[in-house]
Amino acid sequence: MSLFLPIVPALLWLIFLLSLILICLYYRLLFFTGLCCALSLWLWQVQQHQLHTQRLLSLSDPWLKGQVVSIRQQDEDFSRFLWQINEGPHQGYLVRLRWQDAPQVLGQGQHWWFKVRCKAVRSPANPGSAYVEANAYVLGLVANCVVKDAVLLEHEWDHRQQLYQRLKAKIGDLPSFSLITALTLGERPFSDELWLGLQATALGHLISISGFHIGLLFGWVYGLMLLLANIHLRLLVCRQWAPFVALAAAWYYSLLAGFAIPTLRALVALVLAVYLMQQHRRLSYSQSWLLVCGLLLLLNPLWVMSISFWLTVYAVALIFLFVWRYPLLDHSFRGRVRHAVKFQALMTLLMSAPTLLFFHGIAPLALLSNLIFVPWCSLLVIPYLLVALLLELVLPAHAVWHWQLADLVLAPLYHWLLYGAAMDYWWLLPAQTVFSALLVALLLMAVFFLPGSAPKLRLSLLLLPFVFLLWPKVVQWQLHLIDVGQGTAVLLQKGDRGLLYDVGPVYGSFNATEAYVLPYLHYQGIRQLDYLVLSHADSDHTGAFSEVLKTYPKVQLIADFQTGYPQQPCLALPAVYLDARLGSFRSAYAKPEGNDSSCVLAIEAAGWRTLLTGDISNKVETELLSAEPDLKTDLLLLGHHGSKSSSHLSFLAQVQPLFALNSAAANNSYGHPSKEVRARLSLLQIPLLNTADQGAIRIEITDQQLDIWPYRQQPLPFWLQKQ
């Protein structure tokens, strides 16, 4: 129930819940007691996180003592890493640090005194992209900070950092190096091509160290210990120590993975399993599942804000359901293979519901990929990689043959990922709501409970969700102001077709086009992008537009500056796009590049008018009104992100917008939108919708009305929409 609270309640709610707990205990209403305890614990954790965040942000460039807890990521100008405060009132909380010109000695495990300048964890909020603020609660991350000064306290790297540096120096040039580090140390320095391959083949769960890998290692070590116990009577003690040795191996693997949250969840489940084994107690599948979920939420109730938590408990529930519904009766080799194929087929099918909800598509290679590479990785790749790690610790430093063999073992997986990326095997579907995804999951899950004598009914239930998903929807115009921070990206959409005006910023290594714009297009189900309009040459508008051209190779590029690609000028835009009317304007007196050279785009769809002004100044606004003296609009994108040099009073009074839209970053250093522009809008009583406050803004355009949906003001919390 706590998931459906749109805001974090005040302290009064916590007091109210504690009172309810006492009442429920008095009347022995144990279920409601547990429910109230869970809500109280969740609220307390959230409020503690907010309290420590506010206290840290109130300090002026404080000196803090802590430990580096992640392997640093190197950008062009900055090193980025996680740092855990280990002294003072904020002890135990994490900070994400950026350090310009960081020394090469910086590594995980070191203790430092840092003088830091911090700001709140806040990022653009778009459906279809990771929600960073919810993830901060999950990780215990209280601020993003920049290192201003530093004193090194302990020089030594920890075991994980030493192994990573050793592997990078020895085998960094092997083709499968990124896969080796992903499966041994949890570090994934993947190329864009490999990321696309993981999506297209649905094998991301194999490459990210999770409960599957930890449980697999536990099973291998436990089985090996039992095998030793059967060899000789003197080794019978191995049977007694088997669960503890296997648990120690799982702990070490989690250590190598940096104790990522999925590995911690797996360790909790394994500790419970070992405890029950020692107590000679057996639980039903449902009891085991509920007990593990309860323990996980007791350890950290904020995990409910993580999509990976829900994917994990959903997948485990499916496994238990399968084992209960389809026990292995035929123990022959053929029977085991048939059982494994049935398991993979049902898991792939039933996992399609959360895939639709969170990733907005289906990988047709999923079943084949899992049938081949789940056993390949389970029986060969992961066991051998762990053996190779042990060999790395005992062999001479110059020995590389064991990693060359690992490269050969990983070659089939590596080439399969490249093949999937090259063929672009990913079926994009329009974004689904939580309700539609739950409906699909329930319909698919019904397959579990149907008798084998009802094949036609099974087939009908299998086809029904996809008929529902692919049933033609009512097509109407939509305008999307994508939240890209300090930049611009606007999508005009009808059905699965669209026109994109600017693509967001590129600042150093940060690329809003890939981080926000392309995921948003995928989320909205844009299969055909007809026009890409780059208003002018500034990097906060052009971003990584080449990535858009690569994703939509048939798009027509519109730009008035040299891009190096086939293009048409702004004034070459057609007068009619689908059933909307377009009008374009460009200053006749502006320089070839610069803000005043912006392509101004007027759109009329379903009788409603929109004006996109780029970064034009008051001078060009006056020129525009001279060329179009009767210009009116219903939606106005403020020029230059709300700068005081644009959107002057006379211009606003002439075009008379119903709503002013603005694209700017929260707490940006430019002060956009300026107080002058805000005052002009207030004087004319024009409501302002700003991405810094509302996140992405979706406007549904019908003949009768404009329906405005700001992402940050949706009734469900962001972690339910996308995490």
XYZ file of C-alpha atoms in Angstrom:
723
model
C 0.000 0.000 0.000
C 2.890 2.357 0.701
C 3.782 2.220 -2.997
C 0.600 4.074 -3.919
C 1.228 7.090 -1.693
C 1.846 10.016 -4.056
C 3.932 11.907 -1.476
C 5.853 11.057 1.656
C 3.480 11.685 4.607
C 4.382 13.954 7.488
C 5.498 12.770 10.921
C 1.855 12.783 12.059
C 1.196 9.767 9.839
C 4.038 7.885 11.495
C 2.557 8.577 14.920
C -0.851 7.489 13.658
C 0.558 4.192 12.347
C 2.367 3.483 15.616
C -0.931 3.985 17.434
C -2.616 1.565 15.029
C 0.101 -1.013 15.762
C -0.684 -0.882 19.480
C -4.409 -1.230 18.790
C -3.866 -4.178 16.426
C -1.600 -5.900 18.950
C -4.189 -5.449 21.668
C -6.861 -7.114 19.527
C -4.335 -9.699 18.158
C -4.838 -8.608 14.539
C -1.423 -9.876 13.529
C -1.722 -9.306 9.767
C -2.661 -5.641 10.200
C 0.030 -5.294 12.858
C 2.649 -6.434 10.360
C 1.238 -4.169 7.677
C 1.364 -1.120 9.931
C 4.898 -2.026 11.053
C 6.034 -2.217 7.442
C 4.503 1.169 6.620
C 5.976 2.737 9.758
C 9.436 1.402 9.019
C 9.232 2.617 5.422
C 8.140 6.102 6.480
C 10.846 6.302 9.139
C 13.565 5.332 6.653
C 12.353 7.873 4.092
C 12.219 10.663 6.660
C 15.696 9.792 7.971
C 17.038 9.937 4.427
C 15.418 13.326 3.835
C 16.665 14.655 7.171
C 20.290 13.714 6.471
C 20.049 15.113 2.957
C 18.814 18.470 4.237
C 21.491 18.622 6.936
C 24.292 17.835 4.512
C 23.073 20.382 1.954
C 22.852 23.055 4.640
C 26.621 22.792 5.301
C 28.951 25.125 3.415
C 31.775 23.139 1.781
C 32.215 20.712 4.712
C 35.185 18.415 5.337
C 33.979 14.814 5.595
C 35.763 11.543 6.257
C 34.839 8.414 4.338
C 35.781 5.484 2.134
C 35.678 4.980 -1.638
C 33.206 2.126 -2.234
C 33.158 1.793 -6.023
C 35.617 1.501 -8.879
C 35.915 4.948 -10.376
C 34.527 5.780 -13.806
C 36.687 8.131 -15.837
C 35.124 10.834 -18.019
C 37.008 13.346 -20.129
C 37.387 15.838 -17.289
C 36.114 14.123 -14.152
C 36.409 10.918 -12.192
C 33.094 9.680 -10.776
C 32.755 7.284 -7.847
C 30.659 6.438 -4.791
C 31.939 7.418 -1.380
C 30.560 6.292 1.977
C 30.692 8.685 4.907
C 32.046 6.763 7.903
C 32.229 9.417 10.594
C 29.817 11.999 11.993
C 26.016 12.324 11.895
C 25.806 11.161 8.255
C 27.703 7.933 8.892
C 26.698 5.083 6.589
C 25.149 7.231 3.867
C 26.566 7.429 0.343
C 27.623 10.432 -1.709
C 28.281 10.422 -5.448
C 31.497 12.386 -6.027
C 33.028 14.061 -9.065
C 36.704 14.953 -8.930
C 38.437 16.940 -11.625
C 42.005 15.813 -12.330
C 41.795 13.079 -9.697
C 45.120 11.349 -8.963
C 45.765 7.984 -10.543
C 46.169 6.460 -7.103
C 42.439 6.904 -6.395
C 40.764 3.521 -5.943
C 38.118 1.548 -4.101
C 38.841 0.875 -0.435
C 40.846 4.032 0.242
C 39.965 6.377 3.111
C 39.991 10.121 2.412
C 39.211 13.455 3.958
C 37.281 15.395 1.322
C 36.198 19.001 1.222
C 33.040 18.851 -0.863
C 30.426 21.111 -2.387
C 27.100 19.312 -2.587
C 23.723 19.610 -4.238
C 20.579 17.539 -4.055
C 20.192 14.371 -6.088
C 17.882 15.577 -8.821
C 17.790 14.732 -12.482
C 15.440 15.115 -15.434
C 12.276 13.087 -14.903
C 10.937 11.286 -17.977
C 8.842 8.172 -18.413
C 11.044 5.637 -20.136
C 14.245 6.711 -18.352
C 15.769 5.662 -15.034
C 14.398 7.674 -12.128
C 17.550 8.753 -10.336
C 15.849 10.265 -7.286
C 14.071 7.017 -6.372
C 17.322 5.117 -6.904
C 19.019 7.484 -4.435
C 16.624 6.291 -1.715
C 17.350 2.662 -2.580
C 21.126 3.137 -2.402
C 21.134 5.487 0.593
C 22.574 8.249 -1.593
C 22.082 11.696 -0.026
C 23.874 14.110 -2.372
C 25.898 14.685 -5.519
C 29.121 16.471 -4.630
C 32.254 17.911 -6.215
C 35.629 17.457 -4.513
C 37.246 20.819 -3.715
C 40.164 19.542 -1.643
C 41.379 16.173 -0.379
C 43.694 14.450 2.096
C 44.532 10.741 1.629
C 44.323 8.770 4.885
C 44.815 5.158 3.723
C 46.594 4.372 0.465
C 45.750 0.671 0.083
C 43.184 -0.472 -2.491
C 40.764 -3.203 -1.492
C 40.783 -6.693 -3.010
C 38.194 -5.880 -5.701
C 40.048 -2.822 -6.985
C 43.359 -4.705 -7.070
C 41.811 -7.525 -9.104
C 40.188 -5.080 -11.524
C 43.434 -3.179 -12.120
C 45.334 -6.443 -12.553
C 42.831 -7.780 -15.097
C 42.672 -4.492 -16.977
C 46.455 -4.406 -17.340
C 46.715 -8.078 -18.401
C 43.699 -8.746 -20.599
C 42.194 -5.344 -21.324
C 42.675 -5.949 -25.054
C 40.753 -9.259 -25.159
C 37.457 -8.988 -27.083
C 35.453 -10.382 -24.171
C 37.183 -8.345 -21.447
C 33.985 -6.465 -20.639
C 32.061 -9.740 -20.284
C 34.790 -11.199 -18.058
C 34.720 -8.220 -15.686
C 30.917 -8.168 -15.710
C 30.669 -11.822 -14.655
C 33.515 -11.750 -12.134
C 33.583 -8.233 -10.650
C 30.231 -6.747 -11.584
C 31.881 -3.994 -13.679
C 30.329 -3.549 -17.127
C 32.415 -1.301 -19.392
C 30.201 -2.256 -22.344
C 30.174 -0.594 -25.725
C 26.872 0.722 -27.110
C 26.858 -2.269 -29.437
C 26.980 -4.747 -26.556
C 24.206 -2.921 -24.697
C 22.024 -3.150 -27.807
C 22.885 -6.836 -28.090
C 21.833 -7.469 -24.498
C 18.490 -5.802 -25.184
C 17.934 -7.632 -28.457
C 18.759 -11.065 -27.008
C 17.153 -10.572 -23.552
C 20.323 -11.797 -21.818
C 20.846 -8.844 -19.493
C 19.995 -11.053 -16.500
C 22.982 -13.275 -17.300
C 25.517 -10.449 -17.482
C 24.578 -8.587 -14.295
C 25.682 -10.488 -11.181
C 22.460 -11.260 -9.335
C 20.724 -13.951 -7.334
C 21.039 -16.335 -10.285
C 24.848 -16.196 -10.172
C 25.130 -16.247 -6.368
C 22.704 -19.162 -6.114
C 24.482 -20.988 -8.912
C 27.848 -20.723 -7.134
C 26.258 -21.840 -3.862
C 24.798 -24.896 -5.617
C 28.066 -25.797 -7.344
C 30.126 -25.556 -4.132
C 27.496 -27.363 -2.083
C 27.331 -30.192 -4.639
C 31.128 -30.422 -4.753
C 31.312 -30.756 -0.953
C 28.707 -33.546 -1.001
C 30.670 -35.296 -3.733
C 33.816 -35.173 -1.599
C 31.869 -36.583 1.347
C 30.886 -39.611 -0.755
C 34.457 -40.360 -1.827
C 35.866 -41.441 1.535
C 34.709 -41.841 5.141
C 37.354 -39.410 6.346
C 35.728 -36.736 4.233
C 32.266 -37.152 5.779
C 32.848 -33.886 7.638
C 32.456 -32.184 4.259
C 28.747 -32.987 4.381
C 28.381 -31.161 7.680
C 30.358 -28.142 6.516
C 28.921 -28.077 2.983
C 26.278 -25.332 3.509
C 28.708 -23.064 5.372
C 31.487 -23.447 2.807
C 28.980 -22.802 0.007
C 27.678 -19.740 1.863
C 31.245 -18.458 2.299
C 31.829 -18.876 -1.461
C 28.611 -16.974 -2.191
C 29.735 -14.214 0.191
C 33.092 -13.944 -1.580
C 31.390 -13.690 -4.978
C 29.175 -10.938 -3.576
C 32.310 -9.189 -2.323
C 33.795 -9.316 -5.821
C 30.552 -7.815 -7.153
C 30.856 -4.913 -4.727
C 27.934 -6.166 -2.616
C 25.468 -4.901 -5.190
C 21.857 -4.904 -3.982
C 20.815 -8.023 -6.004
C 23.682 -9.981 -4.435
C 22.668 -8.844 -0.944
C 19.121 -10.075 -1.565
C 20.486 -13.437 -2.694
C 22.707 -13.702 0.394
C 19.721 -13.074 2.670
C 17.790 -15.883 0.971
C 20.769 -18.258 1.218
C 21.354 -17.473 4.905
C 17.694 -18.305 5.542
C 18.028 -21.540 3.556
C 21.140 -22.607 5.508
C 19.443 -21.792 8.818
C 16.396 -23.895 7.906
C 18.677 -26.754 6.827
C 20.449 -26.700 10.168
C 17.124 -26.632 12.010
C 15.831 -29.513 9.846
C 12.764 -27.493 8.924
C 10.957 -27.524 5.620
C 8.704 -24.728 4.417
C 6.235 -24.737 1.574
C 7.059 -22.694 -1.511
C 4.611 -19.970 -0.541
C 5.969 -19.818 3.020
C 9.541 -19.577 1.744
C 8.651 -16.816 -0.711
C 6.749 -14.757 1.859
C 9.453 -15.190 4.487
C 12.214 -14.062 2.123
C 10.174 -11.033 1.006
C 9.508 -10.119 4.637
C 13.192 -10.415 5.584
C 14.285 -8.312 2.629
C 11.851 -5.528 3.460
C 12.818 -5.718 7.123
C 16.474 -5.170 6.203
C 15.704 -2.272 3.887
C 12.082 -1.245 3.305
C 13.231 1.285 0.703
C 13.934 -1.596 -1.684
C 10.241 -1.435 -2.621
C 11.174 1.672 -4.645
C 13.420 -0.415 -6.879
C 12.094 -2.123 -9.988
C 14.787 -4.792 -9.671
C 13.245 -5.842 -6.343
C 9.858 -6.442 -7.958
C 11.412 -8.246 -10.918
C 13.295 -10.504 -8.508
C 10.340 -11.465 -6.326
C 8.161 -11.922 -9.416
C 10.727 -14.220 -11.048
C 11.193 -16.267 -7.860
C 7.412 -16.629 -7.523
C 7.256 -17.924 -11.098
C 10.006 -20.459 -10.384
C 8.178 -21.729 -7.299
C 4.915 -21.909 -9.256
C 6.587 -23.905 -12.012
C 8.225 -26.380 -9.626
C 4.894 -26.841 -7.813
C 2.756 -27.118 -10.957
C 5.161 -29.137 -13.104
C 7.304 -31.421 -10.893
C 10.000 -33.442 -12.654
C 8.584 -36.930 -13.097
C 10.729 -38.283 -15.940
C 14.332 -38.408 -14.677
C 15.800 -39.653 -17.956
C 18.076 -37.357 -19.970
C 15.338 -36.717 -22.523
C 12.821 -35.995 -19.763
C 15.147 -33.512 -18.091
C 15.799 -31.712 -21.371
C 12.057 -31.552 -22.128
C 11.413 -30.198 -18.623
C 14.140 -27.543 -19.013
C 12.738 -26.410 -22.372
C 9.245 -26.120 -20.869
C 10.660 -24.108 -17.967
C 12.514 -21.668 -20.217
C 9.519 -21.260 -22.516
C 7.133 -20.456 -19.669
C 9.589 -18.146 -17.890
C 10.290 -16.239 -21.104
C 6.584 -15.892 -21.793
C 5.615 -14.831 -18.283
C 8.507 -12.381 -17.921
C 7.217 -10.576 -21.019
C 4.667 -8.680 -18.894
C 7.228 -6.746 -16.784
C 9.406 -6.404 -19.887
C 6.527 -4.633 -21.626
C 5.923 -2.416 -18.620
C 9.495 -1.334 -17.983
C 11.286 -1.753 -21.315
C 8.409 -1.217 -23.771
C 9.159 -4.036 -26.143
C 9.790 -7.732 -26.661
C 12.941 -9.516 -27.777
C 11.909 -12.281 -30.210
C 15.275 -13.955 -29.607
C 14.564 -14.264 -25.875
C 13.502 -17.907 -25.856
C 16.280 -19.118 -28.149
C 18.877 -17.038 -26.287
C 17.872 -18.406 -22.903
C 17.609 -22.002 -24.133
C 21.196 -21.838 -25.380
C 23.028 -19.516 -23.034
C 21.428 -20.137 -19.632
C 22.806 -23.718 -19.580
C 25.989 -22.565 -21.337
C 26.690 -19.983 -18.644
C 25.418 -22.157 -15.784
C 27.392 -25.264 -16.660
C 30.509 -23.795 -18.227
C 31.056 -20.027 -18.318
C 30.447 -19.005 -14.701
C 32.129 -22.057 -13.090
C 35.171 -21.658 -15.333
C 35.445 -17.891 -14.729
C 35.457 -18.462 -10.980
C 38.129 -21.136 -11.396
C 40.097 -18.671 -13.553
C 39.857 -16.102 -10.748
C 41.293 -18.626 -8.290
C 44.080 -19.428 -10.760
C 44.797 -15.706 -11.057
C 45.528 -15.630 -7.336
C 48.029 -18.534 -7.427
C 49.629 -18.383 -10.897
C 52.573 -16.135 -11.760
C 51.619 -12.550 -12.554
C 52.571 -12.897 -16.246
C 50.355 -15.972 -16.881
C 47.397 -15.225 -19.175
C 46.529 -18.611 -20.671
C 43.598 -19.122 -18.267
C 42.047 -15.827 -19.419
C 42.676 -16.622 -23.065
C 40.743 -19.836 -22.501
C 37.982 -17.778 -20.821
C 37.871 -15.605 -23.923
C 37.289 -18.729 -26.034
C 34.556 -19.948 -23.670
C 32.820 -16.556 -23.880
C 33.230 -16.206 -27.655
C 29.827 -17.758 -28.553
C 28.022 -15.401 -26.168
C 30.041 -12.398 -27.356
C 29.306 -13.044 -31.039
C 25.634 -13.752 -30.317
C 25.328 -10.337 -28.655
C 26.999 -8.661 -31.635
C 24.649 -10.499 -33.980
C 21.601 -9.397 -32.001
C 22.799 -5.780 -32.044
C 23.526 -5.830 -35.778
C 20.127 -7.314 -36.675
C 18.301 -5.028 -34.204
C 16.056 -7.817 -32.916
C 13.776 -5.756 -30.687
C 10.038 -5.341 -31.192
C 9.067 -1.939 -29.926
C 5.573 -1.623 -28.485
C 3.758 1.424 -27.102
C 4.205 2.087 -23.396
C 1.915 0.108 -21.122
C 0.236 1.182 -17.906
C 0.627 -0.703 -14.638
C -2.966 -1.968 -15.076
C -2.397 -3.332 -18.591
C 0.851 -5.020 -17.567
C -0.854 -6.660 -14.578
C -3.678 -7.827 -16.838
C -1.189 -9.392 -19.262
C 0.659 -11.057 -16.375
C -2.558 -12.530 -14.923
C -3.701 -13.861 -18.288
C -0.338 -15.454 -18.972
C -0.086 -16.857 -15.468
C -3.430 -18.599 -15.939
C -1.526 -20.940 -18.281
C -0.008 -22.494 -15.146
C -3.321 -23.655 -13.796
C -5.076 -24.912 -16.918
C -5.175 -28.701 -17.325
C -3.113 -30.219 -20.103
C -6.318 -31.489 -21.738
C -7.373 -27.935 -22.710
C -4.878 -26.939 -25.444
C -7.341 -24.667 -27.269
C -8.101 -22.737 -24.106
C -4.378 -22.428 -23.402
C -3.755 -21.066 -26.882
C -6.619 -18.585 -26.517
C -5.211 -17.264 -23.255
C -1.755 -16.973 -24.790
C -3.044 -14.982 -27.746
C -5.445 -12.755 -25.793
C -2.796 -10.516 -24.147
C -1.104 -9.848 -27.470
C -4.446 -9.084 -29.139
C -5.050 -6.623 -26.313
C -1.607 -5.034 -26.708
C -1.741 -4.780 -30.489
C -5.399 -3.770 -30.787
C -5.582 -0.448 -32.690
C -5.768 2.514 -30.341
C -7.464 5.857 -30.970
C -4.820 7.969 -32.698
C -4.609 11.618 -31.677
C -2.017 14.361 -31.674
C 0.329 14.691 -28.716
C 2.997 17.255 -27.926
C 5.791 16.200 -25.578
C 8.229 18.551 -23.901
C 10.963 16.078 -22.917
C 12.879 16.888 -19.736
C 16.514 17.043 -20.872
C 17.819 19.432 -18.223
C 19.346 22.619 -19.587
C 18.430 22.132 -23.236
C 15.486 21.532 -25.543
C 13.750 18.504 -27.051
C 10.122 18.595 -28.235
C 8.255 15.700 -29.852
C 5.137 16.102 -31.990
C 3.482 12.671 -32.198
C 0.536 11.025 -33.901
C 0.313 7.272 -33.431
C 3.721 5.738 -34.047
C 4.979 8.651 -36.189
C 6.596 11.850 -35.050
C 8.532 15.064 -35.635
C 11.368 15.911 -33.245
C 12.465 19.495 -32.579
C 15.995 19.483 -31.062
C 17.568 16.601 -29.160
C 18.798 17.967 -25.840
C 22.321 18.817 -24.689
C 25.745 17.217 -24.683
C 28.030 18.408 -21.871
C 31.389 16.639 -21.729
C 30.634 12.926 -21.402
C 26.955 13.516 -20.596
C 24.651 12.826 -23.510
C 20.980 13.719 -22.989
C 20.054 12.372 -26.429
C 20.926 8.812 -25.426
C 20.012 9.198 -21.759
C 16.565 10.778 -22.175
C 15.420 11.508 -25.728
C 15.824 8.099 -27.394
C 14.356 6.212 -24.395
C 11.408 8.627 -24.472
C 10.827 7.983 -28.179
C 10.914 4.248 -27.505
C 8.576 4.639 -24.532
C 6.060 6.490 -26.701
C 6.260 3.805 -29.388
C 7.722 6.006 -32.136
C 8.532 3.630 -34.981
C 8.816 6.224 -37.738
C 10.432 9.593 -37.095
C 9.692 11.697 -40.165
C 11.524 14.946 -39.404
C 14.362 15.948 -37.108
C 14.528 19.740 -36.814
C 17.699 21.215 -35.295
C 16.803 24.781 -34.444
C 20.416 26.047 -34.409
C 23.962 24.854 -33.799
C 24.276 25.223 -29.993
C 25.175 21.962 -28.270
C 22.250 22.183 -25.831
C 19.944 21.761 -28.853
C 21.945 19.569 -31.254
C 23.144 17.066 -28.633
C 24.101 13.734 -30.186
C 21.711 14.067 -33.126
C 23.722 11.488 -35.064
C 22.393 8.832 -32.638
C 18.851 9.774 -33.667
C 19.840 9.456 -37.348
C 21.316 6.038 -36.601
C 18.198 4.864 -34.766
C 15.794 6.289 -37.396
C 17.746 6.104 -40.678
C 14.776 7.296 -42.789
C 14.324 10.568 -40.889
C 14.628 13.835 -42.841
C 17.158 16.161 -41.183
C 16.232 19.866 -41.129
C 19.037 22.303 -40.237
C 20.473 25.618 -41.439
C 24.065 24.900 -40.422
C 26.519 22.310 -41.681
C 25.956 18.949 -40.032
C 27.935 16.632 -42.293
C 24.750 14.703 -43.159
C 22.166 15.103 -45.957
C 19.862 17.901 -44.832
C 17.230 20.442 -45.867
C 16.894 24.058 -44.670
C 14.316 25.187 -42.139
C 12.129 26.869 -44.755
C 11.914 23.577 -46.720
C 9.612 22.036 -44.136
C 6.298 21.030 -45.753
C 3.188 23.082 -45.129
C 1.260 19.941 -44.168
C 2.498 17.065 -41.992
C -0.067 14.251 -41.764
C -3.165 16.366 -41.020
C -1.317 19.136 -39.150
C -0.224 22.443 -40.654
C 3.388 23.559 -40.274
C 4.918 26.991 -40.667
C 8.609 27.828 -40.384
C 10.431 31.097 -39.939
C 14.085 32.107 -39.817
C 15.494 35.601 -39.384
C 16.723 37.133 -42.617
C 19.297 39.252 -40.762
C 20.782 36.773 -38.289
C 24.302 35.391 -38.632
C 24.620 31.832 -40.018
C 25.043 30.519 -36.475
C 23.969 31.790 -33.077
C 20.764 32.058 -31.073
C 19.020 34.406 -33.491
C 19.547 31.948 -36.355
C 17.065 29.567 -34.681
C 14.419 27.893 -36.813
C 11.020 28.915 -35.443
C 8.341 26.279 -35.958
C 4.576 26.918 -35.855
C 2.276 23.888 -35.604
C -1.499 23.719 -35.913
C -2.989 20.343 -34.983
C -6.670 19.632 -34.322
C -7.296 23.368 -34.314
C -4.743 24.142 -31.580
C -1.599 26.140 -32.303
C 1.912 25.683 -30.908
C 4.943 27.955 -31.394
C 8.494 26.609 -30.867
C 10.921 29.522 -30.782
C 14.360 28.008 -30.228
C 16.703 30.603 -28.667
C 15.547 33.724 -30.524
C 15.941 37.088 -28.794
C 13.572 40.046 -28.575
C 15.001 41.393 -31.841
C 13.887 38.329 -33.829
C 10.576 38.207 -31.956
C 9.864 41.692 -33.303
C 10.893 40.567 -36.794
C 8.592 37.554 -36.510
C 5.621 39.745 -35.555
C 6.354 42.035 -38.476
C 6.263 39.068 -40.843
C 3.190 37.547 -39.144
C 1.180 40.430 -37.634
C -1.787 38.169 -36.832
C 0.319 35.498 -35.151
C -1.469 33.777 -32.248
C -0.681 30.609 -30.375
C -2.150 28.404 -27.662
C 1.133 26.841 -26.533
C 4.360 28.865 -26.520
C 7.814 27.433 -25.896
C 9.676 30.311 -24.249
C 12.712 31.493 -26.181
C 16.192 30.694 -24.864
C 14.872 28.621 -21.927
C 13.185 31.649 -20.349
C 16.090 34.081 -20.616
C 15.237 37.721 -19.918
C 16.494 38.631 -23.418
C 13.532 36.734 -24.917
C 9.772 36.511 -24.374
C 9.322 40.252 -24.016
C 6.038 41.708 -22.849
C 4.931 42.993 -26.252
C 5.579 39.607 -27.860
C 3.684 37.707 -25.160
C 0.783 40.145 -25.316
C 0.585 39.769 -29.101
C 0.648 35.962 -29.386
C -1.577 35.490 -26.285
C -0.639 31.909 -25.331
C -2.900 29.875 -23.078
C 0.184 28.189 -21.596
C 3.894 28.985 -21.620
C 6.238 25.988 -21.800
C 9.864 26.118 -20.717
C 12.728 23.639 -20.833
C 15.398 24.229 -18.184
C 17.329 22.330 -15.531
C 16.454 22.559 -11.848
C 18.650 25.067 -9.983
C 20.506 25.931 -13.194
C 23.322 28.460 -12.946
C 21.670 30.761 -15.534
C 18.594 31.400 -13.407
C 16.249 30.241 -16.187
C 13.435 31.076 -16.391
C 14.448 34.552 -15.279
C 12.484 36.515 -12.705
C 11.746 39.112 -15.408
C 10.072 36.529 -17.645
C 8.161 35.111 -14.683
C 6.924 38.604 -13.861
C 5.759 39.173 -17.466
C 3.882 35.865 -17.470
C 2.322 36.683 -14.113
C 1.238 40.129 -15.329
C -0.507 38.585 -18.354
C -1.839 35.674 -16.249
C -0.189 33.068 -18.456
C 0.416 29.758 -16.597
C 4.000 28.470 -16.792
C 4.856 24.769 -17.225
C 8.572 24.269 -16.598
C 10.406 20.932 -16.936
C 12.554 21.822 -13.916
C 9.403 21.656 -11.784
C 7.064 19.342 -13.683
C 9.489 16.995 -15.447
C 8.448 15.818 -18.899
C 5.170 17.388 -20.030
C 2.747 15.471 -22.258
C -0.097 17.389 -23.898
C -2.885 15.429 -25.571
C -4.530 17.482 -28.319
C -8.134 16.836 -29.302
C -10.679 18.971 -31.112
C -12.323 19.862 -27.820
C -9.457 20.410 -25.364
C -5.820 20.186 -24.323
C -5.094 17.564 -21.653
C -1.832 18.341 -19.873
C 0.043 15.596 -18.001
C 3.160 16.773 -16.086
C 5.241 13.719 -15.183
C 6.184 14.859 -11.678
C 2.520 15.412 -10.786
C 1.198 11.976 -11.758
C -0.951 10.240 -9.108
C 1.497 7.323 -8.786
C 5.050 7.758 -7.507
C 7.800 7.724 -10.090
C 9.243 4.412 -8.929
C 6.042 2.692 -10.033
C 6.172 4.342 -13.450
C 9.825 3.718 -14.235
C 12.928 2.940 -12.179
